[in-house]
Amino acid sequence: MSHSPSGPLNGFAELFSVTGRPTEIKVSFWIWFAGGVLALMGGLLGMLASLVLFAAAPAAAAAVVALMLLGAAVGAAQMVLAVKMKAGRQWARVALTVIAGITLVLAAVNTAAGMGQGAGNWTAFLISLAATVLLWLPNSQAWFAAVSGRNTSSE
């Protein structure tokens, strides 16, 4: 049995298929998904790297590990939300918009407090802003409306 490139996708291939979606949705999906992968990897690597702090400052190390785990969890959630958004779920589009808003708040707080990565925080916000704007453009709005009209499941 051979797989035809034009045949239906199933399993893992369907997870990344963006066929039949407007360009705005495709680009936004890949931005959000790639950002989630990077956040997940960064959180896990940061957590592992911060384990060396336990010898010098156990309380600070525990806080850093917790924050890194939180970052990894947000990255994983962002990946799931991107897949659900690509499937036409309105709630996932709203949740990604909220994540972009949280990114703005964190960038502003980190800048005001003189903490964080400065330009990196603002870059992350601008990228998430671009991905969010794509989700709310007229072509995307029409696609979500059409998909929600066909999709009556609560998932």
mmCIF file of C-alpha atoms in Angstrom:
data_model
loop_
_atom_site.group_PDB
_atom_site.id
_atom_site.type_symbol
_atom_site.label_atom_id
_atom_site.label_comp_id
_atom_site.label_asym_id
_atom_site.label_seq_id
_atom_site.Cartn_x
_atom_site.Cartn_y
_atom_site.Cartn_z
ATOM 1 C CA MET A 1 0.000 0.000 0.000
ATOM 2 C CA SER A 2 1.553 3.296 -1.053
ATOM 3 C CA HIS A 3 0.669 6.700 0.243
ATOM 4 C CA SER A 4 -0.488 9.091 -2.424
ATOM 5 C CA PRO A 5 0.642 12.713 -1.931
ATOM 6 C CA SER A 6 -2.838 13.847 -2.892
ATOM 7 C CA GLY A 7 -4.587 11.347 -0.641
ATOM 8 C CA PRO A 8 -6.035 12.072 2.792
ATOM 9 C CA LEU A 9 -3.603 12.635 5.643
ATOM 10 C CA ASN A 10 -3.909 10.910 8.950
ATOM 11 C CA GLY A 11 -2.022 10.736 12.197
ATOM 12 C CA PHE A 12 1.061 12.858 12.642
ATOM 13 C CA ALA A 13 0.978 14.307 9.112
ATOM 14 C CA GLU A 14 -2.453 15.838 9.711
ATOM 15 C CA LEU A 15 -1.116 17.653 12.767
ATOM 16 C CA PHE A 16 1.057 19.845 10.540
ATOM 17 C CA SER A 17 -1.139 20.041 7.446
ATOM 18 C CA VAL A 18 -2.234 23.570 6.598
ATOM 19 C CA THR A 19 -3.872 22.703 3.290
ATOM 20 C CA GLY A 20 -7.088 24.565 2.548
ATOM 21 C CA ARG A 21 -6.475 27.378 5.011
ATOM 22 C CA PRO A 22 -5.939 31.038 4.192
ATOM 23 C CA THR A 23 -2.334 32.219 4.077
ATOM 24 C CA GLU A 24 -2.896 34.317 7.208
ATOM 25 C CA ILE A 25 -3.888 31.208 9.188
ATOM 26 C CA LYS A 26 -0.963 29.192 7.811
ATOM 27 C CA VAL A 27 1.609 31.850 8.712
ATOM 28 C CA SER A 28 0.089 32.469 12.147
ATOM 29 C CA PHE A 29 0.001 28.734 12.875
ATOM 30 C CA TRP A 30 3.680 28.290 12.089
ATOM 31 C CA ILE A 31 4.675 31.361 14.110
ATOM 32 C CA TRP A 32 2.717 30.203 17.150
ATOM 33 C CA PHE A 33 3.787 26.568 16.829
ATOM 34 C CA ALA A 34 7.488 27.358 16.335
ATOM 35 C CA GLY A 35 7.338 29.840 19.223
ATOM 36 C CA GLY A 36 5.811 27.143 21.409
ATOM 37 C CA VAL A 37 8.560 24.685 20.488
ATOM 38 C CA LEU A 38 11.215 27.292 21.314
ATOM 39 C CA ALA A 39 9.530 28.171 24.630
ATOM 40 C CA LEU A 40 9.229 24.503 25.578
ATOM 41 C CA MET A 41 12.873 23.800 24.755
ATOM 42 C CA GLY A 42 14.059 27.017 26.412
ATOM 43 C CA GLY A 43 12.107 26.274 29.557
ATOM 44 C CA LEU A 44 13.410 22.718 29.824
ATOM 45 C CA LEU A 45 17.008 23.678 29.043
ATOM 46 C CA GLY A 46 16.810 26.631 31.437
ATOM 47 C CA MET A 47 15.492 24.339 34.137
ATOM 48 C CA LEU A 48 18.330 21.895 33.636
ATOM 49 C CA ALA A 49 20.911 24.695 33.551
ATOM 50 C CA SER A 50 19.531 26.232 36.743
ATOM 51 C CA LEU A 51 20.012 22.992 38.672
ATOM 52 C CA VAL A 52 23.638 24.012 39.296
ATOM 53 C CA LEU A 53 22.304 26.938 41.365
ATOM 54 C CA PHE A 54 21.103 24.568 44.072
ATOM 55 C CA ALA A 55 24.628 24.309 45.497
ATOM 56 C CA ALA A 56 24.974 28.079 45.903
ATOM 57 C CA ALA A 57 21.446 29.363 46.484
ATOM 58 C CA PRO A 58 18.811 26.643 46.963
ATOM 59 C CA ALA A 59 15.848 29.002 47.437
ATOM 60 C CA ALA A 60 16.674 31.056 44.355
ATOM 61 C CA ALA A 61 17.341 27.882 42.368
ATOM 62 C CA ALA A 62 13.922 26.470 43.292
ATOM 63 C CA ALA A 63 12.247 29.667 42.099
ATOM 64 C CA VAL A 64 14.185 29.635 38.829
ATOM 65 C CA VAL A 65 13.361 25.962 38.220
ATOM 66 C CA ALA A 66 9.670 26.666 38.869
ATOM 67 C CA LEU A 67 9.689 29.603 36.434
ATOM 68 C CA MET A 68 11.452 27.531 33.784
ATOM 69 C CA LEU A 69 8.887 24.747 34.195
ATOM 70 C CA LEU A 70 6.126 27.321 33.874
ATOM 71 C CA GLY A 71 7.740 28.624 30.680
ATOM 72 C CA ALA A 72 7.945 25.086 29.292
ATOM 73 C CA ALA A 73 4.292 24.465 30.156
ATOM 74 C CA VAL A 74 3.225 27.684 28.433
ATOM 75 C CA GLY A 75 5.237 26.647 25.374
ATOM 76 C CA ALA A 76 3.526 23.249 25.284
ATOM 77 C CA ALA A 77 0.122 24.905 25.711
ATOM 78 C CA GLN A 78 0.938 27.343 22.905
ATOM 79 C CA MET A 79 1.683 24.418 20.576
ATOM 80 C CA VAL A 80 -1.630 22.754 21.436
ATOM 81 C CA LEU A 81 -3.490 26.040 21.009
ATOM 82 C CA ALA A 82 -1.858 26.591 17.601
ATOM 83 C CA VAL A 83 -3.044 23.169 16.431
ATOM 84 C CA LYS A 84 -6.564 23.815 17.734
ATOM 85 C CA MET A 85 -6.599 27.273 16.123
ATOM 86 C CA LYS A 86 -5.548 25.717 12.812
ATOM 87 C CA ALA A 87 -8.533 23.386 13.188
ATOM 88 C CA GLY A 88 -10.797 26.436 13.365
ATOM 89 C CA ARG A 89 -11.453 26.600 17.097
ATOM 90 C CA GLN A 90 -12.477 30.142 18.045
ATOM 91 C CA TRP A 91 -11.526 29.629 21.700
ATOM 92 C CA ALA A 92 -7.960 28.750 20.693
ATOM 93 C CA ARG A 93 -7.694 31.949 18.648
ATOM 94 C CA VAL A 94 -8.862 33.946 21.679
ATOM 95 C CA ALA A 95 -6.438 32.090 23.971
ATOM 96 C CA LEU A 96 -3.511 32.863 21.636
ATOM 97 C CA THR A 97 -4.591 36.509 21.636
ATOM 98 C CA VAL A 98 -4.510 36.458 25.442
ATOM 99 C CA ILE A 99 -1.003 34.958 25.341
ATOM 100 C CA ALA A 100 0.099 37.841 23.105
ATOM 101 C CA GLY A 101 -1.366 40.284 25.642
ATOM 102 C CA ILE A 102 0.478 38.556 28.483
ATOM 103 C CA THR A 103 3.681 38.789 26.440
ATOM 104 C CA LEU A 104 3.149 42.562 26.192
ATOM 105 C CA VAL A 105 2.616 42.883 29.944
ATOM 106 C CA LEU A 106 5.700 40.801 30.731
ATOM 107 C CA ALA A 107 7.850 42.820 28.317
ATOM 108 C CA ALA A 108 6.664 46.086 29.866
ATOM 109 C CA VAL A 109 7.145 44.870 33.452
ATOM 110 C CA ASN A 110 10.604 43.464 32.704
ATOM 111 C CA THR A 111 11.632 46.706 31.008
ATOM 112 C CA ALA A 112 10.305 48.856 33.865
ATOM 113 C CA ALA A 113 12.030 46.677 36.450
ATOM 114 C CA GLY A 114 15.250 46.545 34.448
ATOM 115 C CA MET A 115 15.074 42.761 34.411
ATOM 116 C CA GLY A 116 14.818 40.161 31.725
ATOM 117 C CA GLN A 117 16.255 40.217 28.255
ATOM 118 C CA GLY A 118 15.077 43.678 27.242
ATOM 119 C CA ALA A 119 15.114 43.594 23.453
ATOM 120 C CA GLY A 120 14.335 39.863 23.460
ATOM 121 C CA ASN A 121 11.117 40.425 25.408
ATOM 122 C CA TRP A 122 9.967 43.099 22.975
ATOM 123 C CA THR A 123 10.952 40.978 19.987
ATOM 124 C CA ALA A 124 8.865 38.105 21.345
ATOM 125 C CA PHE A 125 5.935 40.462 21.816
ATOM 126 C CA LEU A 126 6.208 41.896 18.290
ATOM 127 C CA ILE A 127 6.329 38.413 16.778
ATOM 128 C CA SER A 128 3.305 37.290 18.798
ATOM 129 C CA LEU A 129 1.548 40.531 17.862
ATOM 130 C CA ALA A 130 2.106 39.832 14.163
ATOM 131 C CA ALA A 131 0.798 36.270 14.563
ATOM 132 C CA THR A 132 -2.229 37.579 16.458
ATOM 133 C CA VAL A 133 -3.057 40.296 13.922
ATOM 134 C CA LEU A 134 -3.047 37.620 11.206
ATOM 135 C CA LEU A 135 -5.723 35.735 13.162
ATOM 136 C CA TRP A 136 -8.079 38.704 13.158
ATOM 137 C CA LEU A 137 -7.727 39.969 9.574
ATOM 138 C CA PRO A 138 -10.890 39.842 7.419
ATOM 139 C CA ASN A 139 -9.779 36.751 5.476
ATOM 140 C CA SER A 140 -9.125 34.890 8.744
ATOM 141 C CA GLN A 141 -12.413 36.104 10.233
ATOM 142 C CA ALA A 142 -14.303 34.739 7.234
ATOM 143 C CA TRP A 143 -12.482 31.404 7.442
ATOM 144 C CA PHE A 144 -13.215 31.002 11.175
ATOM 145 C CA ALA A 145 -16.876 31.870 10.561
ATOM 146 C CA ALA A 146 -17.110 29.289 7.778
ATOM 147 C CA VAL A 147 -15.371 26.595 9.827
ATOM 148 C CA SER A 148 -17.482 27.217 12.935
ATOM 149 C CA GLY A 149 -20.597 26.950 10.766
ATOM 150 C CA ARG A 150 -19.532 23.461 9.656
ATOM 151 C CA ASN A 151 -18.103 22.354 13.005
ATOM 152 C CA THR A 152 -20.650 21.819 15.749
ATOM 153 C CA SER A 153 -18.496 19.762 18.127
ATOM 154 C CA SER A 154 -17.632 21.322 21.468
ATOM 155 C CA GLU A 155 -13.927 20.439 21.243
#
